[in-house]
mmCIF file of C-alpha atoms in Angstrom:
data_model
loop_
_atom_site.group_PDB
_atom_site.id
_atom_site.type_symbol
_atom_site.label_atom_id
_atom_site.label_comp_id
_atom_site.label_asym_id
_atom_site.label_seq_id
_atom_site.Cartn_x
_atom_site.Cartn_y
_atom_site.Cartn_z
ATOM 1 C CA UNK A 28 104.483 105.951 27.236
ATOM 2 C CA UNK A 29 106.583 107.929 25.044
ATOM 3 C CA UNK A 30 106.365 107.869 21.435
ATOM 4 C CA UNK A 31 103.498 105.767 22.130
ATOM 5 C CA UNK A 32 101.376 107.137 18.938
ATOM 6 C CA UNK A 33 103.959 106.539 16.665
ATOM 7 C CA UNK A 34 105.123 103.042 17.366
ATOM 8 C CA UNK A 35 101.787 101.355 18.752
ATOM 9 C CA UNK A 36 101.811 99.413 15.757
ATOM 10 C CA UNK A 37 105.103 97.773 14.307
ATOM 11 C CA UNK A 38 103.540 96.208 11.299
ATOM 12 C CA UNK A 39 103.691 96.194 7.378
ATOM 13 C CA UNK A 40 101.844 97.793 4.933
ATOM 14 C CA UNK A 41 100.413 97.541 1.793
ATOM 15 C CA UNK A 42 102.041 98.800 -1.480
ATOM 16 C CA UNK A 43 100.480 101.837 -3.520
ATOM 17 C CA UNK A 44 101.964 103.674 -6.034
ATOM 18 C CA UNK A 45 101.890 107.497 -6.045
ATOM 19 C CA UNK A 46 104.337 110.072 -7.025
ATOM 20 C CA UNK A 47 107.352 111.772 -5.660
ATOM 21 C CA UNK A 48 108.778 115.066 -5.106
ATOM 22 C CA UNK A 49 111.816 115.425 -3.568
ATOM 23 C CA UNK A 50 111.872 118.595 -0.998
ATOM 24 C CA UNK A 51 113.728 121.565 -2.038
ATOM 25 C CA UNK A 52 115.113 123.620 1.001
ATOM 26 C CA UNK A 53 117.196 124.792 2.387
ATOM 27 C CA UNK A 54 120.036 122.706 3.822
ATOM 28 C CA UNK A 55 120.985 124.933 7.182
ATOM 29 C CA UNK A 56 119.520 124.520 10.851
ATOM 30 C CA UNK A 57 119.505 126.912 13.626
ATOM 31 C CA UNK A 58 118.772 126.051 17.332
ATOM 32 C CA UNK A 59 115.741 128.022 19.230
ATOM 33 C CA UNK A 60 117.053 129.966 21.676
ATOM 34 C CA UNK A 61 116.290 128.935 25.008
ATOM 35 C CA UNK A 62 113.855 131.836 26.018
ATOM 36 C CA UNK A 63 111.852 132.056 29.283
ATOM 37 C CA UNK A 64 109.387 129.345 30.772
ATOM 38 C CA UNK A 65 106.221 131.022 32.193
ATOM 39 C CA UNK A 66 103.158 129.566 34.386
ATOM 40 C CA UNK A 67 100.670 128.385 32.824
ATOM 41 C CA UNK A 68 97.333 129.217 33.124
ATOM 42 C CA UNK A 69 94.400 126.937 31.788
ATOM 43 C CA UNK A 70 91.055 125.583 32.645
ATOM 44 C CA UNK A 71 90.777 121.895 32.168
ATOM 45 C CA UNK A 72 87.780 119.551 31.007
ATOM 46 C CA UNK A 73 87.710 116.266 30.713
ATOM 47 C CA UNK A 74 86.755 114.242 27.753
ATOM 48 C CA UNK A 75 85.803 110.913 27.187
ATOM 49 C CA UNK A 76 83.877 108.799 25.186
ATOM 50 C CA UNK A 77 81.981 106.499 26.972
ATOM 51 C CA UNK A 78 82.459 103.353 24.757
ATOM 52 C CA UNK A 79 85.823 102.754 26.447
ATOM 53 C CA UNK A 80 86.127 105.165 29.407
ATOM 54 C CA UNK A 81 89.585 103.831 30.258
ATOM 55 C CA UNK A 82 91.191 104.752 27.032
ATOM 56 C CA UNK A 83 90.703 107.936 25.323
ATOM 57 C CA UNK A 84 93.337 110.464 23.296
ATOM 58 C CA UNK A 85 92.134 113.555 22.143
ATOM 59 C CA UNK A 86 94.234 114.813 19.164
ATOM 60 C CA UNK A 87 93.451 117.490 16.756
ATOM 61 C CA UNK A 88 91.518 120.646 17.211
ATOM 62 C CA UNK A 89 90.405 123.327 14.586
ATOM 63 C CA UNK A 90 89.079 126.557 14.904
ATOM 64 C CA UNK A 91 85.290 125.822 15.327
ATOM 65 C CA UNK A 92 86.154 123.231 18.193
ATOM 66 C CA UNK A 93 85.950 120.148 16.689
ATOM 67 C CA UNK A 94 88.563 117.398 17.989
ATOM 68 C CA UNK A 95 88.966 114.289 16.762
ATOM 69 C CA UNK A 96 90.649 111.269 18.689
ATOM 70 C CA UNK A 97 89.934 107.927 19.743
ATOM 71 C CA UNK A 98 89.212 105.444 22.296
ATOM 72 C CA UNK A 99 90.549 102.129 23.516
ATOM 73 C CA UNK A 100 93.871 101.113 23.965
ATOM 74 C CA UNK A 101 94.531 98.459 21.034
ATOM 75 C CA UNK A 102 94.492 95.944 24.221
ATOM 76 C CA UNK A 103 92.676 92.415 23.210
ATOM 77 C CA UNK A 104 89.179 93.719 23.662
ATOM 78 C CA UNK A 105 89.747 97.315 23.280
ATOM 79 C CA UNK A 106 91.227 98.189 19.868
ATOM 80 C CA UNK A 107 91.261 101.398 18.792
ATOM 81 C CA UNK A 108 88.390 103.274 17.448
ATOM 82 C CA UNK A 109 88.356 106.585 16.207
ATOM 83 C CA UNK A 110 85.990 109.410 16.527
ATOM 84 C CA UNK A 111 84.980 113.642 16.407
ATOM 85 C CA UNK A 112 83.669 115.375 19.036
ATOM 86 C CA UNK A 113 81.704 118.892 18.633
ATOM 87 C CA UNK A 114 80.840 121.539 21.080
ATOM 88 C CA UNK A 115 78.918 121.161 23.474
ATOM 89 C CA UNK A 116 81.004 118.092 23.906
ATOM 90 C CA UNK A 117 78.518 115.342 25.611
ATOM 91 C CA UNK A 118 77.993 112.152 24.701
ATOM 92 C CA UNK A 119 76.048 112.889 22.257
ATOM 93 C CA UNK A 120 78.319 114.857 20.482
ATOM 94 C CA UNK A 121 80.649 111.965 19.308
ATOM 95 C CA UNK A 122 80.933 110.431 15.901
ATOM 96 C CA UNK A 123 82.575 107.330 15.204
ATOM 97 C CA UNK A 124 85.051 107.907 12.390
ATOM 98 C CA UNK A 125 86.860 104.484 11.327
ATOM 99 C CA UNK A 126 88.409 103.477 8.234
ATOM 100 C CA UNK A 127 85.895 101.692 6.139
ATOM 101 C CA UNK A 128 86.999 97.574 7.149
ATOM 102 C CA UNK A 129 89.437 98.250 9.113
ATOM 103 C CA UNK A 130 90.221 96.572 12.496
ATOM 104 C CA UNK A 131 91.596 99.537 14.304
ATOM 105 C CA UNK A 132 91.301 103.959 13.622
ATOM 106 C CA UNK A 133 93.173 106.275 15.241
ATOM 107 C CA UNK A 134 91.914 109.948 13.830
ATOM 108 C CA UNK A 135 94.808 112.095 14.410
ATOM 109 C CA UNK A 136 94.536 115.346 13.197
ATOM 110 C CA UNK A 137 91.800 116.969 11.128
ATOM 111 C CA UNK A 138 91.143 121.007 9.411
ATOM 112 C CA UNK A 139 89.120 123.827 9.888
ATOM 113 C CA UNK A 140 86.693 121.978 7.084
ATOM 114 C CA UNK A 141 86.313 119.216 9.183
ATOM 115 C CA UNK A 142 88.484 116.832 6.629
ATOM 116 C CA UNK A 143 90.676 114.863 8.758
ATOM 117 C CA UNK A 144 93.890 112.290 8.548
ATOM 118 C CA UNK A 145 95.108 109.213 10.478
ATOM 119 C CA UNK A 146 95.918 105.831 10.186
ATOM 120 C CA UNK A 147 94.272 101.866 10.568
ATOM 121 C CA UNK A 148 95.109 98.663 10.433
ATOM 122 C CA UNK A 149 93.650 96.279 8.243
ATOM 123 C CA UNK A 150 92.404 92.319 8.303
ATOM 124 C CA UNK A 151 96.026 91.149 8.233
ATOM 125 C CA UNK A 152 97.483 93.603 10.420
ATOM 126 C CA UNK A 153 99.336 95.860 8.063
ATOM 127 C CA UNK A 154 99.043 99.595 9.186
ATOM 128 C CA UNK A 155 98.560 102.262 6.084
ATOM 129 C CA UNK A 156 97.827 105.990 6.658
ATOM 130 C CA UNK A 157 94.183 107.553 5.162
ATOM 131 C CA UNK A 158 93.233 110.870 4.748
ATOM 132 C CA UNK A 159 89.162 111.463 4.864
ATOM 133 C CA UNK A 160 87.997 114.273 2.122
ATOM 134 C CA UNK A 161 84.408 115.299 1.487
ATOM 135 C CA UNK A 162 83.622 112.782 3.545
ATOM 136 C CA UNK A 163 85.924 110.068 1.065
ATOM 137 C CA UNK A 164 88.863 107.908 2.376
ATOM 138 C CA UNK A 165 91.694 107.286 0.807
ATOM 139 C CA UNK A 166 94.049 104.917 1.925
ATOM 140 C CA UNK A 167 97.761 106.277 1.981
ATOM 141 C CA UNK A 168 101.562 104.262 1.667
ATOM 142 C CA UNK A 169 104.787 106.283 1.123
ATOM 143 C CA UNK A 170 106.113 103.818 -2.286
ATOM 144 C CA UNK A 171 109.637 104.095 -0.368
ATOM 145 C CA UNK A 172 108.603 102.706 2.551
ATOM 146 C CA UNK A 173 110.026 99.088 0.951
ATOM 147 C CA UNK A 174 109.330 96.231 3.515
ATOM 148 C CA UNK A 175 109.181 98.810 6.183
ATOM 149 C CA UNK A 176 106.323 98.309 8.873
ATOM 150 C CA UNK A 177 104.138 101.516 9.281
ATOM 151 C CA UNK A 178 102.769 104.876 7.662
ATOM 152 C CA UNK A 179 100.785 107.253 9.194
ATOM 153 C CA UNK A 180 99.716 110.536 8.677
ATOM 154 C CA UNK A 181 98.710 112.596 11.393
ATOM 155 C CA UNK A 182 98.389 116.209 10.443
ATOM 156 C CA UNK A 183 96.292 118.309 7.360
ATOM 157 C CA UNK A 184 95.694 121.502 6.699
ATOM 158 C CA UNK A 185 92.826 123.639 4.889
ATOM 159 C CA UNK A 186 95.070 123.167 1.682
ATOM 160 C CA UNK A 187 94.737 119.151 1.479
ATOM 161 C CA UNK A 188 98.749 118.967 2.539
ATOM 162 C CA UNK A 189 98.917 116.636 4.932
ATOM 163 C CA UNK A 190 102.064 115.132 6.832
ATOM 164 C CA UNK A 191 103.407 111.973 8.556
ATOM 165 C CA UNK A 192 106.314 109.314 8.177
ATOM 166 C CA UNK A 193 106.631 106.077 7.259
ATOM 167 C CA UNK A 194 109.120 103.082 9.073
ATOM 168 C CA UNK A 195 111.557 101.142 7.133
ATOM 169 C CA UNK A 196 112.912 97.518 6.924
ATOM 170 C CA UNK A 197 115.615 98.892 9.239
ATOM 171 C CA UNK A 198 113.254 100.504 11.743
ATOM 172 C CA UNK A 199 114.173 103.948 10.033
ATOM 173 C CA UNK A 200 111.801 106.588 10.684
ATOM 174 C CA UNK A 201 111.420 109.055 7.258
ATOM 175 C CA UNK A 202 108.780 112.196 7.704
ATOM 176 C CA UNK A 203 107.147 113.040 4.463
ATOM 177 C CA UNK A 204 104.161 115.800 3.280
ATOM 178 C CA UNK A 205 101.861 113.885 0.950
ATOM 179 C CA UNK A 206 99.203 116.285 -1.365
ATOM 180 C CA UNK A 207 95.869 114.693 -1.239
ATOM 181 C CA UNK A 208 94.764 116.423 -4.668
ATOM 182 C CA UNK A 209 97.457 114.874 -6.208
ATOM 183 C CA UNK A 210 98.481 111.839 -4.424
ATOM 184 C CA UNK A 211 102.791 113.087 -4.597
ATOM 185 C CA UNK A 212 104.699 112.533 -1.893
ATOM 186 C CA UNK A 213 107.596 114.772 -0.720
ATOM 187 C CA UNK A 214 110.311 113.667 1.890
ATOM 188 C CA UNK A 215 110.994 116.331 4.718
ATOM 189 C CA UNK A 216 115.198 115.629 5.559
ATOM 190 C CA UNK A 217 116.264 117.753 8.833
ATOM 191 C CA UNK A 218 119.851 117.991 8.916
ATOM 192 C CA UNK A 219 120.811 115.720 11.430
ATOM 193 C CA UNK A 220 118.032 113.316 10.233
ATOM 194 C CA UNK A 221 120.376 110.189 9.504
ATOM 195 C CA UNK A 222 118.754 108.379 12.107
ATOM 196 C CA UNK A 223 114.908 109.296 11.454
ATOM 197 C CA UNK A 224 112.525 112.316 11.946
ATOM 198 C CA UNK A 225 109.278 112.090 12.303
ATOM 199 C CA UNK A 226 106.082 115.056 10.531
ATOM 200 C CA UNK A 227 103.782 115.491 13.464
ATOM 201 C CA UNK A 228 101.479 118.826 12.350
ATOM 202 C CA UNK A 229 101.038 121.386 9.353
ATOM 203 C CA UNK A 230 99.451 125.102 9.521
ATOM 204 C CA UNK A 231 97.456 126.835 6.785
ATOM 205 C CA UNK A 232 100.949 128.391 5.871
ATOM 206 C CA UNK A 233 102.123 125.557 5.102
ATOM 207 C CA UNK A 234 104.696 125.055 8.168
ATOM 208 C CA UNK A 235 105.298 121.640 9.260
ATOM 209 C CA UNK A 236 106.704 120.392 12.994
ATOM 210 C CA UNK A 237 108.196 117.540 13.880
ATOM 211 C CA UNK A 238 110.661 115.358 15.782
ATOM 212 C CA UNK A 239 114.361 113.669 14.948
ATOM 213 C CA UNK A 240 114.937 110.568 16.331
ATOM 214 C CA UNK A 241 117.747 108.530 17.246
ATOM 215 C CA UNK A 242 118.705 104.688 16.324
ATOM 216 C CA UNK A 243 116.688 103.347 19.051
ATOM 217 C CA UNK A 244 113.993 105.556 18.008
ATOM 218 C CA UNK A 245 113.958 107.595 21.025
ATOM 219 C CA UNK A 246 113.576 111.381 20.098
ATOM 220 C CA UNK A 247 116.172 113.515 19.715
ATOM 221 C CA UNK A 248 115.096 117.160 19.263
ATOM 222 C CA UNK A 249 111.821 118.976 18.280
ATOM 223 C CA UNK A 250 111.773 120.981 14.990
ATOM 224 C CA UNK A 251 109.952 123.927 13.009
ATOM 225 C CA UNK A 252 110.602 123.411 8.975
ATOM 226 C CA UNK A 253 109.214 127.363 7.719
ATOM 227 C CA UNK A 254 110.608 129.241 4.543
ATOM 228 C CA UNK A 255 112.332 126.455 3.809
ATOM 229 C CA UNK A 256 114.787 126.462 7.309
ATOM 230 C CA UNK A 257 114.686 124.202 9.744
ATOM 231 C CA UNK A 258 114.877 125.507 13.371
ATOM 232 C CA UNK A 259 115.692 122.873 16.372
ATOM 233 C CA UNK A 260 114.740 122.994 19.371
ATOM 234 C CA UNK A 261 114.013 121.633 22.967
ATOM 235 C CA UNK A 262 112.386 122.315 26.460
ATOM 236 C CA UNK A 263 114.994 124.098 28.895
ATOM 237 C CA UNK A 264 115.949 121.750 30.810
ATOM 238 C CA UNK A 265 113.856 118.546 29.600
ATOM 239 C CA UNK A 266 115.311 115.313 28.670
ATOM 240 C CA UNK A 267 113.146 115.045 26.022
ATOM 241 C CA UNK A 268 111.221 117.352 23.300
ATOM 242 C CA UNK A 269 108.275 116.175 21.157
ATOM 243 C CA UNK A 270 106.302 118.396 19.345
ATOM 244 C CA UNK A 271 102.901 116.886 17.958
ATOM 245 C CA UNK A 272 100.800 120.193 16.600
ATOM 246 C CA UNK A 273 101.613 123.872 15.172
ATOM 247 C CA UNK A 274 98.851 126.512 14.657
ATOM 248 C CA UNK A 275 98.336 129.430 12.030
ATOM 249 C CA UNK A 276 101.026 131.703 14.970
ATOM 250 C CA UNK A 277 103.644 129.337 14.719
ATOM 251 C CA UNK A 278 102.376 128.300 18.851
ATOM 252 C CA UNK A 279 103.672 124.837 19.002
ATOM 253 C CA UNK A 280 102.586 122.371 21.306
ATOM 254 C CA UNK A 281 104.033 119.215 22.619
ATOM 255 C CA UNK A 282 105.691 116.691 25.268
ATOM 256 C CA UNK A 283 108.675 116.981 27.087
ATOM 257 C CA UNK A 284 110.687 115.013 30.005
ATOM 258 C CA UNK A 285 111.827 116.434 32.941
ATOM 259 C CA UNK A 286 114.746 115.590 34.807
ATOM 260 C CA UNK A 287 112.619 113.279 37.172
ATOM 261 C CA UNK A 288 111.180 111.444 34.167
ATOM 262 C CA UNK A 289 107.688 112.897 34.519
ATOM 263 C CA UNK A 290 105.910 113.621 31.617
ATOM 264 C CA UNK A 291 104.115 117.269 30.989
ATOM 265 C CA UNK A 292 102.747 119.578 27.892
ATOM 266 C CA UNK A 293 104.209 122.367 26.645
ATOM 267 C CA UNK A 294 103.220 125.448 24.512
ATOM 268 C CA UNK A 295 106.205 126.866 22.950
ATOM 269 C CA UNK A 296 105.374 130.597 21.542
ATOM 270 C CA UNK A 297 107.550 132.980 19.429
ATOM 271 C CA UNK A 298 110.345 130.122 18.676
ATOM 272 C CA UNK A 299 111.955 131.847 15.882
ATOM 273 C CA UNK A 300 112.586 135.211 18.305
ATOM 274 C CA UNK A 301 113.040 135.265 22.200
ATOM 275 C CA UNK A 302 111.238 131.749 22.678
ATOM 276 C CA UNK A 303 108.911 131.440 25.126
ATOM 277 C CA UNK A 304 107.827 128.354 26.712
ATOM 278 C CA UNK A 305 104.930 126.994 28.493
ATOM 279 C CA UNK A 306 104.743 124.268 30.779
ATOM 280 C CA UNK A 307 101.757 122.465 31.159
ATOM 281 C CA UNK A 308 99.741 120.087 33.321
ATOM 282 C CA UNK A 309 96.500 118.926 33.325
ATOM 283 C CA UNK A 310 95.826 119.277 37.386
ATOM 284 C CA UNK A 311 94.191 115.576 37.505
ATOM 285 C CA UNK A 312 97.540 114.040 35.766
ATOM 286 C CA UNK A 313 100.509 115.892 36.805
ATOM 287 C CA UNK A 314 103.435 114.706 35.433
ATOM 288 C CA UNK A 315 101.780 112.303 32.550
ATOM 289 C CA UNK A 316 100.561 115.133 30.819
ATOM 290 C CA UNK A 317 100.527 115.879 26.450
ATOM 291 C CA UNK A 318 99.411 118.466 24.601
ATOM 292 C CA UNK A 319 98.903 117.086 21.096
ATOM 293 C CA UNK A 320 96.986 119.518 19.363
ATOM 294 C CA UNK A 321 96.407 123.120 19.242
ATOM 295 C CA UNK A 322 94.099 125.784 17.053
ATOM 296 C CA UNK A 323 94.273 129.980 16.203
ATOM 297 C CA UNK A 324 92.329 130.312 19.520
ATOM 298 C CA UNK A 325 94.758 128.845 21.415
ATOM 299 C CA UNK A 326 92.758 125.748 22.966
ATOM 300 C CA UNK A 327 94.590 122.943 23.496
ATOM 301 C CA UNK A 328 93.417 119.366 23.679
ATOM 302 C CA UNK A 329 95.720 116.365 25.039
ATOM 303 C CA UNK A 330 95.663 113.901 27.170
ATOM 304 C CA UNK A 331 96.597 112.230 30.732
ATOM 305 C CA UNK A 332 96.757 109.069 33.226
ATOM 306 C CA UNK A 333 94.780 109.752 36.147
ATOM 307 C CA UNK A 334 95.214 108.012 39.379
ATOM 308 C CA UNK A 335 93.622 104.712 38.554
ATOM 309 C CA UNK A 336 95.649 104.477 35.627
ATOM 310 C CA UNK A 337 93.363 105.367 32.816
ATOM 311 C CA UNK A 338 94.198 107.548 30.190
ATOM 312 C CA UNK A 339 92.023 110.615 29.786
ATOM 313 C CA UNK A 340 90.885 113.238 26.979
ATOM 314 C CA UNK A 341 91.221 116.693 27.835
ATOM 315 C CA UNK A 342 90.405 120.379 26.210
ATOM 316 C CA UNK A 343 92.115 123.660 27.757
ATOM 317 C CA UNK A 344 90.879 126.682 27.407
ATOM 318 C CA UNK A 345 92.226 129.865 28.700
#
C-alpha cells in the first residue's frame, strides 16, 4: 500500500518543452526534533462516491471545504476517475473532473480558488501531470525527465506554484515546483537526495513538503523545504515517514509505519520548534489509515481499508 499514489503507474510520458530554473537554497539540513506525540481527537465521516464504492481517495482540501479525489482502483474495470466534492458532501455534491481524453484522472490536490493539479494517463499509456486553471488544462512533463516513466503533480497553491516529481530511465525519483503562469520548472535537491525525493504539497507561503527516497524507492525521511532550509524529519518511533500535505501553519500531515507494520495518519505541528506530533486513525480502519491533505481550519481528509477490504474517503473535523 505504501507509496501507492506515486508509483501506481510505471509508464512513459510524453515530451514538452518548458523552461528551467535551477533552485537556489540553501545547501544545509537540520533534523526535527523529536517532540511529544499527543491523542488525537477527531470526528470522522465517510466519503464516497458512489460510481465505484470500493475505491475512493480523498486528497486535497482548501479552506471553503472543497476536496478533490477520485474513485476506482485502476483495476481492469475500475480505472481511475477523478472528481470534487463540496459541502454538504452527498452524492450530489460530486463533480467528475478528468483530463480531457484521457483514460485515467487522479485529482490530487487543488487551492482555495478551486484550481486544482494531478495527473492522467493517456491512449497509449504514458502518464503526464496537468494542472486545471480557470477551468483550462494544461498538460505538464518535467523536459529532464529523459525516457523516464512518470510525472505528476500533486500540490498548488493560490499563487499558481504547483509541485510534484518526475521518474527517470533509472527509476530515479526528482521533486520539482513548476509555475503555471510561466510554464518553468525548478528542481527541489534535499541534501541527501542522491537516491530520489519526492514534492508532495505547497502553502500560500510558498513552503513545499516532501519525501526522500531510497534506491528501491522506499521512503526514507519526510521533509519541510521553508526560507530556503530544508528540515528532516520522521514519526518517533515509525519505520516509515511520508508527508503528503502542508497548510498556511506549517501543520503537516502524512503516513507513517509503526513498528508492527500498521499503517496510521499523522499531524505533525510546530516542526521547526518543540515538534509535536499527532497520531491518527480513522476508527473504521485502524492501522491502514492516511492523512493526505490538510487546510487553515485544520480538517483533514484521507483515506482507509475497512474490513471488507475497500478503500474509503474520509473528512475529520475537530
Amino acid at each position: 500500500m505504501l507509496n501507492s499514489l506515486f508509483r501506481r503507474f510505471l509508464l512513459a510520458a510524453m515530451v514538452a518543452a518548458f523552461g528551467i530554473l535551477m533552485l537556489a537554497v540553501s545547501a544545509s539540513a537540520s533534523a526535527v526534533q523529536m517532540g511529544r506525540v499527543h491523542p488525537a481527537a477527531y470526528s470522522f465521516t465517510t466519503l464516497n462516491d458512489n460510481a465505484d464504492p470500493t475505491f475512493n481517495q480523498l486528497l486535497g482540501i482548501n479552506n471553503h471545504g472543497e476536496i478533490s479525489g477520485y474513485f476506482g482502483s485502476g483495476a481492469t474495470g475500475h480505472p481511475n476517475k477523478g472528481y470534487t466534492i463540496v459541502p454538504p458532501y452527498g452524492q450530489n455534491n460530486y463533480t467528475d473532473e478528468n483530463f480531457p481524453g484521457s483514460i485515467q484522472t487522479q485529482v490530487t490536490g487543488l487551492n482555495n480558488l478551486g484550481d486544482t493539479v494531478g495527473f492522467w494517463v493517456n491512449g497509449t499509456g504514458k502518464n503526464l501531470g496537468f494542472v486545471e486553471w480557470n477551468g483550462v488544462f494544461t498538460s505538464y512533463k518535467n523536459p529532464n525527465t529523459g525516457m523516464g516513466t512518470v510525472n505528476q503533480l500533486l500540490g498548488i497553491n493560490d499563487s499558481g506554484i504547483a509541485v510534484g516529481f518526475y521518474t527517470d530511465a533509472n527509476g530515479v525519483n526528482h521533486a520539482y515546483k513548476l509555475n503555471q503562469a510561466s510554464g518553468k520548472f525548478t528542481a527541489i535537491v534535499p541534501p541527501g537526495s542522491m537516491h530520489g525525493a519526492v514534492a508532495t504539497g505547497i502553502n500560500d507561503n510558498g513552503d513545499i513538503v516532501g519525501f526522500l527516497t531510497a534506491s528501491d524507492g522506499t521512503t526514507v525521511a519526510g521533509f519541510l523545504l521553508k526560507g530556503g532550509h530544508y528540515t528532516e524529519f520522521d514519526f518517533p518511533g515509525s519505520t516509515n515517514t511520508t508527508p503528503f500535505g502542508v497548510n498556511q501553519n506549517d501543520q503537516i500531515v502524512g503516513s507513517y509505519v509503526d513498528s508492527n507494520n500498521a499503517m496510521h495518519g499523522f499531524l505533525l505541528s510546530s516542526p521547526l520548534n518543540n515538534a509535536h506530533w499527532k497520531s491518527i486513525d480513522d476508527p473504521n480502519g485502524i492501522g491502514t489509515t492516511v492523512v493526505n491533505g490538510i487546510n487553515d481550519h485544520a480538517q483533514l481528509v484521507g483515506f482507509y481499508v475497512d474490513g471488507a477490504g475497500n478503500t474509503d474517503g474520509f473528512l475529520a473535523t475537530k
